[in-house]
Every structure is written in structure tokens, then in C-alpha cells.
Amino acid sequence: MADEAAARAELGKYVRTYLDDGAGVLVLAGLPADRDSGERAVSRATSLIGAPLPQNREGTLVREVKDRGMSISQRGRTRYSDSRLGGDLHTDGAEAALPAPDVFTLFCVRQSEWGGALQCLHVRDVERALEPGVVRTLREPFHFDRRGDQQPGEAPTTTKPVLFTQRGRPAITYLRSYIDQGHDRPDVPPLTVRQRTALDALDALIGSSSALLTGKLREGELALFDNLALLHGRTEFRDEPDHTRLLLRTWIRRTIEAS
């Protein structure tokens, strides 16, 4: 128990320094780069930070992030993590109702030889750069497509703002195509001109921001991300027949208090 408490306190210190007060990401290196070790690593980190959250209606706690030959332009249950395409900065759980996952982890089992670099943009840089009127609009409700993950009888969209507050801190939830597809449904009002203008302004900022951080996880590295604060994405990647990119992911509800 003492070792467990010490490990939780040590990781908590780094989480507060790098996630709460820093760039929103912490990378731990030097772990064995195989799937079993990766699953143990993400599960251990998750248990030290808080509680694991299911990532779909089936209750998956550790999900493989890899190219399944899909695209988020497709309807149905396809997710960003099922494709090799880049861009589309977003937050995890954008298809689900609030509260959003506080943290998500990524463990790199195999990295692509071409592409696949992570890209991140912090919510503080978003709010600082956008016009006040745009920020106000992004704090109003939007319909996000549920990607077919709703339970029987539930609505196919969830309604929530893009910018909000969670755990007493500024937060963001976003994936533009999920909003567009949510408002394209026949039983949902279309986006207003004001809403579309605000989303376009956010997309323009994402595409041009000098604050965008880019880096590529190496095999055997475990990254922890502040999912409330960071928009993230990746550059397009390409698999080789004998070497396919594979990351492992968990979602976390934090019990370690923010600083």
C-alpha cells in the first residue's frame, strides 16, 4: 500500500506539473514496446490517476488505435482512431455526452515509418486568439453525432457546447465533422450562420496557429494528455505490410486533484 501511495503521489506531481500547469502532455519513455507490456502500462497509469472509462457502448477500456481502413466522413460507428488520415484536431469522447474524459493515454507499440506525428493545441491558446463573440457562440449548445454508439432508444446526437468548464477549469470538446453530421440529421436544426461562422473561425485558428505543438511518439513511449485542455490530431500516416502502426488508449476520470 505504501508503494502504491508513493507511485500515485509521484505520478500526480508530474501530472499537475505537465498537464495542469504545462503544455497538457506528459511522455514517459523506456518501456518495453510490445502489446502486453503496453496494456499493462496504460492500465497501471490509469489506475494511479483515476478510474478507467469505457470508450464505447460495449465497455472497452483499452482500445487499439490503428488504421482499420475507415474515415470519419463515413457515418456509422467509425471513429478518428480507425483511420490513417490526418488533420481534424479534436478531443477524445467528442461523440459522447459530458462530462468528458479528463485524461487519455496513448502507448506506442509500433510507430509508422512515414507520418503519424501528433499535433496539439491548448484551449488557452484557442480562447486567447478567438474574438469574444466567437467564444460566446462556442459556449452555446451544438449537436454532436453519436457515431452510432448510443443505446437503443437514445437520440443519435448529444447536445453540448464546444467551450465549457469542467473541474473548475476551461475545457473544450470538438470534432468538426461530428458537429456537421449531427446538424445534418433530419430531426436536428441546421447550423445557424452564426454557429457556422464560429466553427469556421475555430478551424481557421487550428489550421494557422503558431502555438500548435507537433511531435512523434516513439515505440515504448507512454503519453498522458489533458483531454479537457488539448485539441489533438496527427499527420497522415502509411502502414507497411510487415509493420503496421499500433497505439493503445485509455480514457480516465481523474481522482488526482488539479493544482
PDB file of C-alpha atoms in Angstrom, residues 14-126:
ATOM      1  CA  TYR A  14       4.148  15.113 -12.815  1.00  0.00           C
ATOM      2  CA  VAL A  15       0.502  15.260 -13.915  1.00  0.00           C
ATOM      3  CA  ARG A  16      -0.007  18.564 -12.117  1.00  0.00           C
ATOM      4  CA  THR A  17       3.254  19.982 -13.475  1.00  0.00           C
ATOM      5  CA  TYR A  18       2.898  18.938 -17.115  1.00  0.00           C
ATOM      6  CA  LEU A  19      -0.862  18.520 -17.661  1.00  0.00           C
ATOM      7  CA  ASP A  20      -2.385  21.137 -15.353  1.00  0.00           C
ATOM      8  CA  ASP A  21       0.289  23.828 -15.399  1.00  0.00           C
ATOM      9  CA  GLY A  22       2.234  22.997 -18.566  1.00  0.00           C
ATOM     10  CA  ALA A  23       1.603  22.089 -22.186  1.00  0.00           C
ATOM     11  CA  GLY A  24      -1.024  19.474 -21.302  1.00  0.00           C
ATOM     12  CA  VAL A  25       1.016  16.379 -22.184  1.00  0.00           C
ATOM     13  CA  LEU A  26       3.449  14.141 -20.297  1.00  0.00           C
ATOM     14  CA  VAL A  27       5.571  11.476 -22.041  1.00  0.00           C
ATOM     15  CA  LEU A  28       7.119   8.540 -20.142  1.00  0.00           C
ATOM     16  CA  ALA A  29       9.859   6.701 -22.036  1.00  0.00           C
ATOM     17  CA  GLY A  30      11.862   3.477 -21.825  1.00  0.00           C
ATOM     18  CA  LEU A  31       9.044   0.916 -21.572  1.00  0.00           C
ATOM     19  CA  PRO A  32       9.088  -2.404 -23.463  1.00  0.00           C
ATOM     20  CA  ALA A  33       7.488  -1.895 -26.868  1.00  0.00           C
ATOM     21  CA  ASP A  34       5.140  -4.863 -27.069  1.00  0.00           C
ATOM     22  CA  ARG A  35       1.383  -5.087 -26.792  1.00  0.00           C
ATOM     23  CA  ASP A  36       1.167  -6.910 -23.457  1.00  0.00           C
ATOM     24  CA  SER A  37       3.621  -4.515 -21.789  1.00  0.00           C
ATOM     25  CA  GLY A  38       1.744  -1.585 -23.310  1.00  0.00           C
ATOM     26  CA  GLU A  39      -1.589  -2.771 -21.953  1.00  0.00           C
ATOM     27  CA  ARG A  40      -0.083  -3.189 -18.500  1.00  0.00           C
ATOM     28  CA  ALA A  41       1.476   0.289 -18.728  1.00  0.00           C
ATOM     29  CA  VAL A  42      -1.713   2.133 -19.731  1.00  0.00           C
ATOM     30  CA  SER A  43      -3.771   0.187 -17.189  1.00  0.00           C
ATOM     31  CA  ARG A  44      -1.274   0.950 -14.418  1.00  0.00           C
ATOM     32  CA  ALA A  45      -1.056   4.655 -15.270  1.00  0.00           C
ATOM     33  CA  THR A  46      -4.833   4.834 -15.442  1.00  0.00           C
ATOM     34  CA  SER A  47      -5.270   3.254 -12.005  1.00  0.00           C
ATOM     35  CA  LEU A  48      -2.776   5.694 -10.471  1.00  0.00           C
ATOM     36  CA  ILE A  49      -4.517   8.759 -11.921  1.00  0.00           C
ATOM     37  CA  GLY A  50      -8.150   7.752 -11.513  1.00  0.00           C
ATOM     38  CA  ALA A  51     -10.777   5.395 -12.905  1.00  0.00           C
ATOM     39  CA  PRO A  52     -10.911   3.927 -16.427  1.00  0.00           C
ATOM     40  CA  LEU A  53     -13.846   4.964 -18.593  1.00  0.00           C
ATOM     41  CA  PRO A  54     -15.496   2.806 -21.276  1.00  0.00           C
ATOM     42  CA  GLN A  55     -14.746   4.043 -24.792  1.00  0.00           C
ATOM     43  CA  ASN A  56     -17.857   2.608 -26.446  1.00  0.00           C
ATOM     44  CA  ARG A  57     -21.178   1.027 -25.564  1.00  0.00           C
ATOM     45  CA  GLU A  58     -19.510  -2.384 -25.354  1.00  0.00           C
ATOM     46  CA  GLY A  59     -17.441  -1.135 -22.408  1.00  0.00           C
ATOM     47  CA  THR A  60     -13.959  -1.325 -23.975  1.00  0.00           C
ATOM     48  CA  LEU A  61     -11.381   0.071 -21.523  1.00  0.00           C
ATOM     49  CA  VAL A  62      -8.182  -0.374 -23.571  1.00  0.00           C
ATOM     50  CA  ARG A  63      -8.690   0.360 -27.268  1.00  0.00           C
ATOM     51  CA  GLU A  64      -6.352  -0.246 -30.183  1.00  0.00           C
ATOM     52  CA  VAL A  65      -5.712   2.879 -32.244  1.00  0.00           C
ATOM     53  CA  LYS A  66      -4.841   1.692 -35.746  1.00  0.00           C
ATOM     54  CA  ASP A  67      -5.836   2.012 -39.383  1.00  0.00           C
ATOM     55  CA  ARG A  68      -8.972  -0.039 -39.945  1.00  0.00           C
ATOM     56  CA  GLY A  69      -9.426   1.352 -43.432  1.00  0.00           C
ATOM     57  CA  MET A  70     -12.153   3.771 -42.371  1.00  0.00           C
ATOM     58  CA  SER A  71     -12.804   7.526 -42.440  1.00  0.00           C
ATOM     59  CA  ILE A  72     -14.806   9.843 -40.181  1.00  0.00           C
ATOM     60  CA  SER A  73     -16.582  11.101 -43.304  1.00  0.00           C
ATOM     61  CA  GLN A  74     -18.428   7.769 -43.199  1.00  0.00           C
ATOM     62  CA  ARG A  75     -21.490   7.547 -40.995  1.00  0.00           C
ATOM     63  CA  GLY A  76     -21.993   4.720 -38.550  1.00  0.00           C
ATOM     64  CA  ARG A  77     -19.583   3.728 -35.807  1.00  0.00           C
ATOM     65  CA  THR A  78     -16.330   4.803 -37.444  1.00  0.00           C
ATOM     66  CA  ARG A  79     -14.030   6.937 -35.283  1.00  0.00           C
ATOM     67  CA  TYR A  80     -10.999   9.100 -35.988  1.00  0.00           C
ATOM     68  CA  SER A  81      -8.872   6.369 -34.371  1.00  0.00           C
ATOM     69  CA  ASP A  82      -9.979   3.885 -37.074  1.00  0.00           C
ATOM     70  CA  SER A  83      -8.264   5.720 -39.932  1.00  0.00           C
ATOM     71  CA  ARG A  84      -4.814   6.715 -41.161  1.00  0.00           C
ATOM     72  CA  LEU A  85      -5.884  10.204 -42.217  1.00  0.00           C
ATOM     73  CA  GLY A  86      -4.501  13.343 -40.618  1.00  0.00           C
ATOM     74  CA  GLY A  87      -5.787  16.736 -39.534  1.00  0.00           C
ATOM     75  CA  ASP A  88      -9.199  17.162 -37.874  1.00  0.00           C
ATOM     76  CA  LEU A  89      -7.910  18.250 -34.480  1.00  0.00           C
ATOM     77  CA  HIS A  90     -10.338  17.069 -31.827  1.00  0.00           C
ATOM     78  CA  THR A  91     -10.813  15.848 -28.285  1.00  0.00           C
ATOM     79  CA  ASP A  92     -11.487  12.239 -27.297  1.00  0.00           C
ATOM     80  CA  GLY A  93     -15.087  11.401 -26.499  1.00  0.00           C
ATOM     81  CA  ALA A  94     -16.463  14.161 -28.729  1.00  0.00           C
ATOM     82  CA  GLU A  95     -19.296  11.806 -29.693  1.00  0.00           C
ATOM     83  CA  ALA A  96     -20.345  11.297 -26.050  1.00  0.00           C
ATOM     84  CA  ALA A  97     -22.244  13.410 -23.537  1.00  0.00           C
ATOM     85  CA  LEU A  98     -20.447  15.472 -20.911  1.00  0.00           C
ATOM     86  CA  PRO A  99     -18.607  15.070 -18.610  1.00  0.00           C
ATOM     87  CA  ALA A 100     -15.718  14.414 -20.989  1.00  0.00           C
ATOM     88  CA  PRO A 101     -12.804  12.100 -20.128  1.00  0.00           C
ATOM     89  CA  ASP A 102     -10.344  14.152 -18.062  1.00  0.00           C
ATOM     90  CA  VAL A 103      -7.230  12.414 -19.419  1.00  0.00           C
ATOM     91  CA  PHE A 104      -6.409   9.922 -22.138  1.00  0.00           C
ATOM     92  CA  THR A 105      -3.296   7.820 -22.554  1.00  0.00           C
ATOM     93  CA  LEU A 106      -1.524   6.568 -25.672  1.00  0.00           C
ATOM     94  CA  PHE A 107       1.110   3.843 -25.615  1.00  0.00           C
ATOM     95  CA  CYS A 108       3.133   3.336 -28.799  1.00  0.00           C
ATOM     96  CA  VAL A 109       3.554  -0.361 -29.585  1.00  0.00           C
ATOM     97  CA  ARG A 110       4.558   0.227 -33.224  1.00  0.00           C
ATOM     98  CA  GLN A 111       5.073   3.570 -34.919  1.00  0.00           C
ATOM     99  CA  SER A 112       4.607   4.235 -38.611  1.00  0.00           C
ATOM    100  CA  GLU A 113       7.773   4.770 -40.608  1.00  0.00           C
ATOM    101  CA  TRP A 114       6.032   7.505 -42.605  1.00  0.00           C
ATOM    102  CA  GLY A 115       3.809  10.113 -40.949  1.00  0.00           C
ATOM    103  CA  GLY A 116       1.787   9.760 -37.768  1.00  0.00           C
ATOM    104  CA  ALA A 117       3.152  12.751 -35.817  1.00  0.00           C
ATOM    105  CA  LEU A 118       0.876  14.056 -33.070  1.00  0.00           C
ATOM    106  CA  GLN A 119      -0.385  17.651 -33.158  1.00  0.00           C
ATOM    107  CA  CYS A 120      -1.764  19.537 -30.135  1.00  0.00           C
ATOM    108  CA  LEU A 121      -3.317  22.950 -29.472  1.00  0.00           C
ATOM    109  CA  HIS A 122      -4.152  24.137 -25.934  1.00  0.00           C
ATOM    110  CA  VAL A 123      -7.549  25.612 -25.045  1.00  0.00           C
ATOM    111  CA  ARG A 124      -5.879  28.669 -23.505  1.00  0.00           C
ATOM    112  CA  ASP A 125      -4.365  29.497 -26.916  1.00  0.00           C
ATOM    113  CA  VAL A 126      -7.771  28.959 -28.529  1.00  0.00           C
TER     114      VAL A 126
END
